[in-house]
Every structure is written in C-alpha cells, then in structure tokens.
C-alpha cells in the first residue's frame, strides 16, 4: 500500500501520455474485497506499475496460462460501442453489491464505471482508459456491504476473464471517454469510513482538496453552510437547503428586523432613562427647596424666640427697678420718721429733768404740739413692694403657628406651559410639557384641556381635567389633526396655584388615502395620487418606498421623499422592480401613520381608464380594462353625459402618461370589430371624432364589403397604407423623446405605421368603438423584443 501511495503522488504531479496499461505480477497478499486505484491514461508504462505483485499462491482453479491470457487480453484495443457501465453492473451483481443498493448503490456503480479500475482479492483487474478517481469519488456507500470472502475465488476469476476479453475489444472508445471521466470524477466525494467499507484508499491530496472545498448551499435545518454534495449524499440529504445568496438575504433581513426591534428597545430604554433622570433631578430640586424652606422656618422661629426672650427680660428688669425704687423711698421715709421719734424722745427726757416749773410748762406745751402733730401723721408701715415677682405667662400661640409653618408650605405659584415640540403628537394623542420656575413644593398638577373649534364658541366647549405627578403628560383619545387648548395649575397642601397661560397643541393627521385608480407608472417612474383624509389642512406629505424582492413584503423603507406640498408625487424608480408605496401626512404635531400601501411594478407603462370621459353608450367592465358597446343608437342622442365625456365618438380616455421616454401598451380586438386606438391631448374635442383634429392621433379600422380598411388619422388625414392581415392584437409604442407614435401587428410581428409628431403636451391613451363589440386593453407590460429594438 505504501508503493501505491507513492505512485499516486507521482501521478498527481506528472502526467505523461501512455499507449497502454499492464497488470504487473505481485507476490504481496491482497486484502479481501474491492480495491480502487487512481490511474491516468497518459502515464508511462513504468509509472503505471502501481499494483503490488500477486501472491505466489493463485486462487483455486486459476492457472498461470489463464493469468497470462487475462493480461494479454486486457491490453488489446477496445472496439467502439463497448458499454463499460453495463459490464461494471454485472461485476456488481457478481460481488453482491446490487443488494439493497438504492441510491447509494447506483452511485457506487457509477463511481466504479468512472474509476475504471477494479481489483479483487484474487485477481487485479485494470479497466483501460479511465481517469484517476479521487478519494471522494464514492459518497454514502452502504456500510452493510462486506468485502468479498475467499469462498468465491474460482467464480471471480472466470467472470473477470470473460469481462476482460470483451473489454480488450473496445479500448479505443474507452480512451476517448477518459478525459470526460476524469473531469466528472472530480465532482464526487466520499467519506473515509465509506471508502474503508469498500476497500477504497483515500488519496491524501484529494482528501485535502475535499476538505478545503468551499460550501455552496445553506442547510436550513442545521443552520450552517454546506456543500451541494453533502445535500445529495451526506448527512444533510434529508434537510431543507437553500442557496447561499437567499440565505444571506434572509439572514440580513432577520438581522435588520432584530436591529429595528433593538432600536425600538433602545429608544424605550432611553425614554425610561430620560424619565429617571428627570425624576432624579426633580428629587434633588425638591430636596433643595425643602431644605431651604426648613432652614428658613427654623431661623424664623429662633429669631422670634430670641426677640421674645429679650422682651420678657426687659419687662422683668423694669419690674425689678420699680420694686427697688419703691422700697428705697419707703426706707428713706421710715428713717426720717425714726429720727423724728428719737428727737422727740430726747426732748421729753430733757424736759423731765427740768426743775423750773415755768420753763417746764412752756417747753411741755411746745412738745405736746409736736407730739400731737407727729402722732397725727400716718406712718406707712406696710411694704411698698413685695420681694416676689409675678409669674409672667408667655404667649406661644404665634410660636406654635411658626412651628407649624415649618411642616407646611405656601400655595405654589403658577406653572409655565411650554409650546408644542415637533413630532410630539400622534393622530390620537399629544405630549404636553410645562415647568415651575419657583421654589414651591408641589404635590401634583391639574392639566386642563378642551378642543378648539371655529364652529363652537370657546366658552361652550367642555373642559377636561387630568391629575398628574410630573411636569409632562401624554393626553390620549383625541381627534386627528385637531387643535386643543391646554393650561395647568399646581397643587400642594396649602392650596392650588393660579392657572398657567394657555397653549394650543395639534394632533398628528390621519393617514392619507391613496387613489389607486389615478396612479400611473412606467419603467422608470410612478405618479402617485392621494387624498388628505383630514378636514384641517396639513403642512406637507412624505412618500415612503419599500422594494419587494423574492415575493417578500417590503417591510424595510428604502427611500423617503419628504416635504411634498400637494396630494401627488412623481417618483423616480428602477426598471423591472416591484415596490410598495405608502404616504404619511405631516403637521406641526408630527407625521401620521402610513397609508394603506399600493403595489407598483415597473415592468411597463400602467394607466387606468377615465370613466368620466366615456361616451354614455360605452361601458367599462369590472376588470377595469375592457370596454364594451352593446348597441349603437344615435351617438348624439340625448343621453345623460358628464361634462368631460365624449358626445359623438363612442370613446374613452385613459389617464395621462406624464413620463418622458417610451411607453407601450396593447389592444386586443376581434377581427370584425370597428375601432379607433391611439393618443390624444387632455383638451381634445369631446364633440368630435378621434383623429379628426390636430389634438389626437389614432389607428382606425372599419369593415367594408370588399376589405378591412385601416386609416392612420391625424387632423382628418391618413397615408395610403394597405394592411392585408387584420390584427387581433395591436401594440402601441409612444416615444416622447423621439416624437413618435407607432402601431404594430403582434400576431405576425409586423410594423404598421409611425406618426412623427412633436407632442407639445403629455397625452392620454384613447380608445373608441364604432360598432357593437368589445376591446381589451393590456398595460403594465414590457414591449416585445422586436418593438423594443425598433
């Protein structure tokens, strides 16, 4: 086996032409079962001797003459018509490989045919003219097959000899098939365990290439890229697969959807974080205000107590002073009286000691007078001031009020309401914000609002009120595109503040309504028309486009056109694509929800029939593109008609084609239908016939007793053109850029006629029936190749 690997490596590195292959003898024992060897038809004879020598002991019943004859027979030219696959199938049956073969068995047989080299335990067999098989040439072979036992050596030898006799007759054809077989073998892969089951040897270089082979499809079940071969014969054969491009697109779409969801969550979390920041700031501000208020109230109490203390202390000092002064005056008076008493007492004592009676009597009379006067005097013996001070009761009622004021706050001042912020409203809600530019403590707010209406006086409008905790609130259940008046008051335990100034907010508009019957499109553009859907005017409109690919709905907005003032927009598109187009209305409050989307296909020019322009005898069927006239009365009879309808010609106009470039549509008629088809200006005469004036161009068909007559009319004139094959399907090509209008017979791919005229305005397709009949219009289609290249 080592010699085989070396020869294989040489075979991969150097390819040289070789005229034939031989079977060298080998003395090495062969393993049981089939062995596949990689060969190259263009190698030299020496390089092809890769088989080990056969063992000295030959299989039972096989002689040296038979073995030599097999080698000689194998080297004969192979005659044309040799069916290699059929012979290999016989070999498969011979070795029991056809049992429970199924798909894997078929693949194995095919691989054997392509390999072209079969080797059994008993006799090596080399099939000339087959390219080298890689280690991946067989895939998913049944592992239940076992190598061929040695109990069949005789039978194997005889069958191989018979096949080699046939194979030697078709060598030339087999050589021609070698190149193709070599290329086909490269597309097969085989797991190592399956090769071992059949005795196959993996080639190292081929195995490396197989591992490095890039994945080309995507397994939806395993969610991993795989090789296409693995889907057919590997572990992924029962799984759902798709192309890598589709898988990548789906993955991108899923990523984009998840990204959109993530963006929404981020926006929500940012809103929550913003709200928390506002609450955090509000807590800090409220704490600051409360701290200042508490400090101010406490300072007031302390100042009042100090003032009260000084007042009481001063009063007590005044009382002390009065007491002391009274006691002092009483003490002085008492001292004077005491001195007088002492003086009288001494005088009496001196008088008593007088010996002269005359002198005694004189002195006694005087003394008696003094004593009488003194004794008549009232002596104040009671205390003028008591030593105790009165208990002075302090009035703390005002202090209690001050103390209570520490825990109470004054009524707040009026809040200030903010003007409406852009994009702060939806169709049924609006976000109102306000502020409080004072240090007042607030418990809640009362938000008042009412609808502003020109029809109802403001005082008669019902006022609604909502209590909120924050300085903002989203008011819901409102009317779209309507103005509301808002004002707010603040409340706390002390009362309610004055109301703020009033501010007018407006809700977002209702979604517009797209007029599907008025939309037109071509390969490069589309004209979208809509109604506002709002009573009050809006500021502008936004058109949103989403491209539809692979039948999936266009959820991703690929383009937005903003600031559209009117209810229509001309949009540039890419040819041969499908779009979903929706519209939003925008005002100061924000944008509306999307309108119902309309589908636009840029495969051709698309227009509608304008029923307002139809003659009273002409009707448009339910499909919108089939016109019919059941009976022809006097076209000018007094039938009810619209202001814009035809009165003489039984005709109808299509919607205007307002796009430059080429535009194509088709008309389907019966062979005997009399009709007119073409184009006309918006102001073409409604009381005349199509083609009879300078504002219309048309093909006219009438049936005469002798022939079908075709006229190409403009301003009442027609060129002399005879058409021998009446068309049932007519193609009309309008080319604004080259100033041409062409008509074609699509039944035989024939060009009828081309008007060369400078169109001063955009034109309308026009259609008319001159006799009872039907006409079917086909638009929104691509022009046939022979017309597009004309």
PDB file of N, CA, C and O in Angstrom, residues 424-477:
ATOM      1  N   UNK A 424     -44.337  65.649  18.599  1.00  0.00           N
ATOM      2  CA  UNK A 424     -44.764  65.274  19.954  1.00  0.00           C
ATOM      3  C   UNK A 424     -46.183  64.732  19.985  1.00  0.00           C
ATOM      4  O   UNK A 424     -46.734  64.554  21.067  1.00  0.00           O
ATOM      5  N   UNK A 425     -46.766  64.464  18.814  1.00  0.00           N
ATOM      6  CA  UNK A 425     -48.161  64.022  18.771  1.00  0.00           C
ATOM      7  C   UNK A 425     -48.318  62.875  17.799  1.00  0.00           C
ATOM      8  O   UNK A 425     -47.500  62.659  16.897  1.00  0.00           O
ATOM      9  N   UNK A 426     -49.362  62.108  18.019  1.00  0.00           N
ATOM     10  CA  UNK A 426     -49.837  61.115  17.053  1.00  0.00           C
ATOM     11  C   UNK A 426     -51.235  61.533  16.616  1.00  0.00           C
ATOM     12  O   UNK A 426     -51.714  62.608  16.969  1.00  0.00           O
ATOM     13  N   UNK A 427     -51.869  60.689  15.867  1.00  0.00           N
ATOM     14  CA  UNK A 427     -53.202  61.038  15.414  1.00  0.00           C
ATOM     15  C   UNK A 427     -54.219  61.133  16.529  1.00  0.00           C
ATOM     16  O   UNK A 427     -55.216  61.842  16.404  1.00  0.00           O
ATOM     17  N   UNK A 428     -53.970  60.450  17.661  1.00  0.00           N
ATOM     18  CA  UNK A 428     -54.952  60.438  18.747  1.00  0.00           C
ATOM     19  C   UNK A 428     -54.363  60.849  20.080  1.00  0.00           C
ATOM     20  O   UNK A 428     -55.024  60.710  21.108  1.00  0.00           O
ATOM     21  N   UNK A 429     -53.128  61.331  20.112  1.00  0.00           N
ATOM     22  CA  UNK A 429     -52.516  61.713  21.383  1.00  0.00           C
ATOM     23  C   UNK A 429     -51.553  62.865  21.164  1.00  0.00           C
ATOM     24  O   UNK A 429     -51.109  63.118  20.039  1.00  0.00           O
ATOM     25  N   UNK A 430     -51.235  63.561  22.277  1.00  0.00           N
ATOM     26  CA  UNK A 430     -50.283  64.660  22.227  1.00  0.00           C
ATOM     27  C   UNK A 430     -49.578  64.722  23.578  1.00  0.00           C
ATOM     28  O   UNK A 430     -50.173  64.448  24.628  1.00  0.00           O
ATOM     29  N   UNK A 431     -48.296  65.038  23.546  1.00  0.00           N
ATOM     30  CA  UNK A 431     -47.495  65.135  24.765  1.00  0.00           C
ATOM     31  C   UNK A 431     -47.365  66.611  25.146  1.00  0.00           C
ATOM     32  O   UNK A 431     -46.836  67.407  24.372  1.00  0.00           O
ATOM     33  N   UNK A 432     -47.845  66.950  26.359  1.00  0.00           N
ATOM     34  CA  UNK A 432     -47.842  68.331  26.850  1.00  0.00           C
ATOM     35  C   UNK A 432     -46.793  68.439  27.954  1.00  0.00           C
ATOM     36  O   UNK A 432     -46.717  67.576  28.839  1.00  0.00           O
ATOM     37  N   UNK A 433     -45.990  69.513  27.908  1.00  0.00           N
ATOM     38  CA  UNK A 433     -44.943  69.735  28.906  1.00  0.00           C
ATOM     39  C   UNK A 433     -45.086  71.139  29.498  1.00  0.00           C
ATOM     40  O   UNK A 433     -45.547  72.061  28.823  1.00  0.00           O
ATOM     41  N   UNK A 434     -44.662  71.276  30.740  1.00  0.00           N
ATOM     42  CA  UNK A 434     -44.685  72.573  31.416  1.00  0.00           C
ATOM     43  C   UNK A 434     -43.576  72.598  32.459  1.00  0.00           C
ATOM     44  O   UNK A 434     -42.887  71.591  32.699  1.00  0.00           O
ATOM     45  N   UNK A 435     -43.378  73.748  33.084  1.00  0.00           N
ATOM     46  CA  UNK A 435     -42.343  73.897  34.088  1.00  0.00           C
ATOM     47  C   UNK A 435     -42.810  74.777  35.227  1.00  0.00           C
ATOM     48  O   UNK A 435     -43.819  75.480  35.131  1.00  0.00           O
ATOM     49  N   UNK A 436     -42.065  74.727  36.363  1.00  0.00           N
ATOM     50  CA  UNK A 436     -42.373  75.534  37.536  1.00  0.00           C
ATOM     51  C   UNK A 436     -41.087  76.253  37.933  1.00  0.00           C
ATOM     52  O   UNK A 436     -40.135  75.628  38.392  1.00  0.00           O
ATOM     53  N   UNK A 437     -41.042  77.546  37.704  1.00  0.00           N
ATOM     54  CA  UNK A 437     -39.826  78.309  37.922  1.00  0.00           C
ATOM     55  C   UNK A 437     -39.865  79.013  39.285  1.00  0.00           C
ATOM     56  O   UNK A 437     -39.690  80.217  39.400  1.00  0.00           O
ATOM     57  N   UNK A 438     -40.128  78.251  40.333  1.00  0.00           N
ATOM     58  CA  UNK A 438     -40.124  78.770  41.704  1.00  0.00           C
ATOM     59  C   UNK A 438     -39.700  77.650  42.633  1.00  0.00           C
ATOM     60  O   UNK A 438     -39.526  76.507  42.205  1.00  0.00           O
ATOM     61  N   UNK A 439     -39.498  78.004  43.907  1.00  0.00           N
ATOM     62  CA  UNK A 439     -39.086  77.005  44.893  1.00  0.00           C
ATOM     63  C   UNK A 439     -40.267  76.362  45.597  1.00  0.00           C
ATOM     64  O   UNK A 439     -40.111  75.736  46.650  1.00  0.00           O
ATOM     65  N   UNK A 440     -41.439  76.503  45.042  1.00  0.00           N
ATOM     66  CA  UNK A 440     -42.626  75.950  45.681  1.00  0.00           C
ATOM     67  C   UNK A 440     -42.588  74.429  45.657  1.00  0.00           C
ATOM     68  O   UNK A 440     -42.111  73.810  44.701  1.00  0.00           O
ATOM     69  N   UNK A 441     -43.095  73.853  46.726  1.00  0.00           N
ATOM     70  CA  UNK A 441     -43.232  72.400  46.796  1.00  0.00           C
ATOM     71  C   UNK A 441     -44.576  72.008  46.201  1.00  0.00           C
ATOM     72  O   UNK A 441     -45.614  72.591  46.533  1.00  0.00           O
ATOM     73  N   UNK A 442     -44.547  71.013  45.290  1.00  0.00           N
ATOM     74  CA  UNK A 442     -45.744  70.630  44.533  1.00  0.00           C
ATOM     75  C   UNK A 442     -46.083  69.180  44.828  1.00  0.00           C
ATOM     76  O   UNK A 442     -45.207  68.313  44.863  1.00  0.00           O
ATOM     77  N   UNK A 443     -47.352  68.926  45.072  1.00  0.00           N
ATOM     78  CA  UNK A 443     -47.826  67.554  45.232  1.00  0.00           C
ATOM     79  C   UNK A 443     -48.297  66.972  43.907  1.00  0.00           C
ATOM     80  O   UNK A 443     -48.034  65.816  43.596  1.00  0.00           O
ATOM     81  N   UNK A 444     -48.991  67.730  43.098  1.00  0.00           N
ATOM     82  CA  UNK A 444     -49.478  67.257  41.806  1.00  0.00           C
ATOM     83  C   UNK A 444     -49.867  68.460  40.955  1.00  0.00           C
ATOM     84  O   UNK A 444     -49.817  69.608  41.419  1.00  0.00           O
ATOM     85  N   UNK A 445     -50.242  68.154  39.721  1.00  0.00           N
ATOM     86  CA  UNK A 445     -50.695  69.192  38.803  1.00  0.00           C
ATOM     87  C   UNK A 445     -52.075  68.818  38.254  1.00  0.00           C
ATOM     88  O   UNK A 445     -52.414  67.624  38.156  1.00  0.00           O
ATOM     89  N   UNK A 446     -52.809  69.811  37.916  1.00  0.00           N
ATOM     90  CA  UNK A 446     -54.082  69.610  37.229  1.00  0.00           C
ATOM     91  C   UNK A 446     -53.945  70.183  35.819  1.00  0.00           C
ATOM     92  O   UNK A 446     -53.728  71.388  35.647  1.00  0.00           O
ATOM     93  N   UNK A 447     -54.062  69.271  34.837  1.00  0.00           N
ATOM     94  CA  UNK A 447     -53.929  69.661  33.434  1.00  0.00           C
ATOM     95  C   UNK A 447     -55.333  69.771  32.831  1.00  0.00           C
ATOM     96  O   UNK A 447     -56.106  68.800  32.820  1.00  0.00           O
ATOM     97  N   UNK A 448     -55.636  70.947  32.325  1.00  0.00           N
ATOM     98  CA  UNK A 448     -56.943  71.204  31.721  1.00  0.00           C
ATOM     99  C   UNK A 448     -56.767  71.305  30.199  1.00  0.00           C
ATOM    100  O   UNK A 448     -55.747  71.805  29.713  1.00  0.00           O
ATOM    101  N   UNK A 449     -57.776  70.846  29.468  1.00  0.00           N
ATOM    102  CA  UNK A 449     -57.733  70.997  28.009  1.00  0.00           C
ATOM    103  C   UNK A 449     -59.147  70.958  27.440  1.00  0.00           C
ATOM    104  O   UNK A 449     -60.075  70.420  28.052  1.00  0.00           O
ATOM    105  N   UNK A 450     -59.262  71.513  26.246  1.00  0.00           N
ATOM    106  CA  UNK A 450     -60.520  71.467  25.508  1.00  0.00           C
ATOM    107  C   UNK A 450     -60.211  71.660  24.029  1.00  0.00           C
ATOM    108  O   UNK A 450     -59.155  72.191  23.644  1.00  0.00           O
ATOM    109  N   UNK A 451     -61.116  71.193  23.194  1.00  0.00           N
ATOM    110  CA  UNK A 451     -60.925  71.272  21.748  1.00  0.00           C
ATOM    111  C   UNK A 451     -61.178  72.691  21.253  1.00  0.00           C
ATOM    112  O   UNK A 451     -62.075  73.384  21.725  1.00  0.00           O
ATOM    113  N   UNK A 452     -60.365  73.115  20.301  1.00  0.00           N
ATOM    114  CA  UNK A 452     -60.531  74.423  19.666  1.00  0.00           C
ATOM    115  C   UNK A 452     -61.316  74.210  18.377  1.00  0.00           C
ATOM    116  O   UNK A 452     -60.907  73.442  17.505  1.00  0.00           O
ATOM    117  N   UNK A 453     -62.449  74.881  18.275  1.00  0.00           N
ATOM    118  CA  UNK A 453     -63.306  74.717  17.103  1.00  0.00           C
ATOM    119  C   UNK A 453     -63.842  76.070  16.683  1.00  0.00           C
ATOM    120  O   UNK A 453     -64.240  76.892  17.527  1.00  0.00           O
ATOM    121  N   UNK A 454     -63.843  76.286  15.375  1.00  0.00           N
ATOM    122  CA  UNK A 454     -64.405  77.526  14.849  1.00  0.00           C
ATOM    123  C   UNK A 454     -65.933  77.515  14.874  1.00  0.00           C
ATOM    124  O   UNK A 454     -66.573  78.575  14.856  1.00  0.00           O
ATOM    125  N   UNK A 455     -66.495  76.320  14.920  1.00  0.00           N
ATOM    126  CA  UNK A 455     -67.956  76.205  14.871  1.00  0.00           C
ATOM    127  C   UNK A 455     -68.598  76.432  16.242  1.00  0.00           C
ATOM    128  O   UNK A 455     -69.742  76.874  16.326  1.00  0.00           O
ATOM    129  N   UNK A 456     -67.867  76.103  17.309  1.00  0.00           N
ATOM    130  CA  UNK A 456     -68.429  76.218  18.660  1.00  0.00           C
ATOM    131  C   UNK A 456     -67.652  77.257  19.448  1.00  0.00           C
ATOM    132  O   UNK A 456     -66.415  77.218  19.453  1.00  0.00           O
ATOM    133  N   UNK A 457     -68.310  78.204  20.115  1.00  0.00           N
ATOM    134  CA  UNK A 457     -67.601  79.196  20.933  1.00  0.00           C
ATOM    135  C   UNK A 457     -66.763  78.526  22.007  1.00  0.00           C
ATOM    136  O   UNK A 457     -67.103  77.446  22.507  1.00  0.00           O
ATOM    137  N   UNK A 458     -65.656  79.177  22.347  1.00  0.00           N
ATOM    138  CA  UNK A 458     -64.715  78.592  23.292  1.00  0.00           C
ATOM    139  C   UNK A 458     -65.358  78.344  24.650  1.00  0.00           C
ATOM    140  O   UNK A 458     -65.098  77.329  25.300  1.00  0.00           O
ATOM    141  N   UNK A 459     -66.218  79.267  25.097  1.00  0.00           N
ATOM    142  CA  UNK A 459     -66.824  79.094  26.421  1.00  0.00           C
ATOM    143  C   UNK A 459     -67.806  77.939  26.479  1.00  0.00           C
ATOM    144  O   UNK A 459     -68.152  77.470  27.563  1.00  0.00           O
ATOM    145  N   UNK A 460     -68.274  77.482  25.332  1.00  0.00           N
ATOM    146  CA  UNK A 460     -69.224  76.371  25.314  1.00  0.00           C
ATOM    147  C   UNK A 460     -68.526  75.020  25.191  1.00  0.00           C
ATOM    148  O   UNK A 460     -69.181  73.975  25.285  1.00  0.00           O
ATOM    149  N   UNK A 461     -67.231  75.017  24.938  1.00  0.00           N
ATOM    150  CA  UNK A 461     -66.506  73.755  24.837  1.00  0.00           C
ATOM    151  C   UNK A 461     -66.325  73.140  26.218  1.00  0.00           C
ATOM    152  O   UNK A 461     -66.060  73.841  27.204  1.00  0.00           O
ATOM    153  N   UNK A 462     -66.497  71.839  26.281  1.00  0.00           N
ATOM    154  CA  UNK A 462     -66.356  71.142  27.554  1.00  0.00           C
ATOM    155  C   UNK A 462     -64.886  71.080  27.944  1.00  0.00           C
ATOM    156  O   UNK A 462     -64.020  70.764  27.120  1.00  0.00           O
ATOM    157  N   UNK A 463     -64.600  71.394  29.221  1.00  0.00           N
ATOM    158  CA  UNK A 463     -63.241  71.327  29.727  1.00  0.00           C
ATOM    159  C   UNK A 463     -63.017  69.988  30.412  1.00  0.00           C
ATOM    160  O   UNK A 463     -63.851  69.528  31.188  1.00  0.00           O
ATOM    161  N   UNK A 464     -61.876  69.388  30.121  1.00  0.00           N
ATOM    162  CA  UNK A 464     -61.498  68.127  30.745  1.00  0.00           C
ATOM    163  C   UNK A 464     -60.269  68.381  31.601  1.00  0.00           C
ATOM    164  O   UNK A 464     -59.451  69.258  31.309  1.00  0.00           O
ATOM    165  N   UNK A 465     -60.137  67.623  32.686  1.00  0.00           N
ATOM    166  CA  UNK A 465     -59.023  67.812  33.610  1.00  0.00           C
ATOM    167  C   UNK A 465     -58.406  66.460  33.944  1.00  0.00           C
ATOM    168  O   UNK A 465     -59.107  65.443  34.060  1.00  0.00           O
ATOM    169  N   UNK A 466     -57.084  66.473  34.069  1.00  0.00           N
ATOM    170  CA  UNK A 466     -56.327  65.269  34.413  1.00  0.00           C
ATOM    171  C   UNK A 466     -55.350  65.637  35.518  1.00  0.00           C
ATOM    172  O   UNK A 466     -54.677  66.662  35.447  1.00  0.00           O
ATOM    173  N   UNK A 467     -55.244  64.797  36.554  1.00  0.00           N
ATOM    174  CA  UNK A 467     -54.265  64.985  37.611  1.00  0.00           C
ATOM    175  C   UNK A 467     -53.019  64.177  37.290  1.00  0.00           C
ATOM    176  O   UNK A 467     -53.102  62.983  37.002  1.00  0.00           O
ATOM    177  N   UNK A 468     -51.858  64.832  37.325  1.00  0.00           N
ATOM    178  CA  UNK A 468     -50.591  64.170  37.005  1.00  0.00           C
ATOM    179  C   UNK A 468     -49.554  64.567  38.048  1.00  0.00           C
ATOM    180  O   UNK A 468     -49.682  65.594  38.725  1.00  0.00           O
ATOM    181  N   UNK A 469     -48.523  63.749  38.173  1.00  0.00           N
ATOM    182  CA  UNK A 469     -47.457  63.983  39.143  1.00  0.00           C
ATOM    183  C   UNK A 469     -46.264  64.707  38.524  1.00  0.00           C
ATOM    184  O   UNK A 469     -45.563  65.443  39.210  1.00  0.00           O
ATOM    185  N   UNK A 470     -46.022  64.451  37.228  1.00  0.00           N
ATOM    186  CA  UNK A 470     -44.837  65.011  36.591  1.00  0.00           C
ATOM    187  C   UNK A 470     -45.180  66.308  35.872  1.00  0.00           C
ATOM    188  O   UNK A 470     -46.334  66.719  35.795  1.00  0.00           O
ATOM    189  N   UNK A 471     -44.118  66.902  35.308  1.00  0.00           N
ATOM    190  CA  UNK A 471     -44.312  68.151  34.558  1.00  0.00           C
ATOM    191  C   UNK A 471     -44.525  67.863  33.076  1.00  0.00           C
ATOM    192  O   UNK A 471     -44.134  68.667  32.225  1.00  0.00           O
ATOM    193  N   UNK A 472     -45.097  66.714  32.749  1.00  0.00           N
ATOM    194  CA  UNK A 472     -45.447  66.359  31.371  1.00  0.00           C
ATOM    195  C   UNK A 472     -46.516  65.282  31.422  1.00  0.00           C
ATOM    196  O   UNK A 472     -46.653  64.555  32.412  1.00  0.00           O
ATOM    197  N   UNK A 473     -47.247  65.160  30.347  1.00  0.00           N
ATOM    198  CA  UNK A 473     -48.277  64.123  30.279  1.00  0.00           C
ATOM    199  C   UNK A 473     -48.690  63.931  28.829  1.00  0.00           C
ATOM    200  O   UNK A 473     -48.726  64.889  28.044  1.00  0.00           O
ATOM    201  N   UNK A 474     -48.986  62.679  28.462  1.00  0.00           N
ATOM    202  CA  UNK A 474     -49.475  62.354  27.127  1.00  0.00           C
ATOM    203  C   UNK A 474     -50.986  62.177  27.199  1.00  0.00           C
ATOM    204  O   UNK A 474     -51.478  61.234  27.834  1.00  0.00           O
ATOM    205  N   UNK A 475     -51.685  63.072  26.577  1.00  0.00           N
ATOM    206  CA  UNK A 475     -53.149  63.047  26.574  1.00  0.00           C
ATOM    207  C   UNK A 475     -53.606  62.205  25.387  1.00  0.00           C
ATOM    208  O   UNK A 475     -53.159  62.422  24.251  1.00  0.00           O
ATOM    209  N   UNK A 476     -54.462  61.247  25.619  1.00  0.00           N
ATOM    210  CA  UNK A 476     -54.899  60.308  24.587  1.00  0.00           C
ATOM    211  C   UNK A 476     -56.379  60.517  24.253  1.00  0.00           C
ATOM    212  O   UNK A 476     -57.045  61.367  24.831  1.00  0.00           O
ATOM    213  N   UNK A 477     -56.853  59.677  23.316  1.00  0.00           N
ATOM    214  CA  UNK A 477     -58.248  59.680  22.877  1.00  0.00           C
ATOM    215  C   UNK A 477     -58.647  61.039  22.290  1.00  0.00           C
ATOM    216  O   UNK A 477     -59.717  61.589  22.612  1.00  0.00           O
TER     217      UNK A 477
END
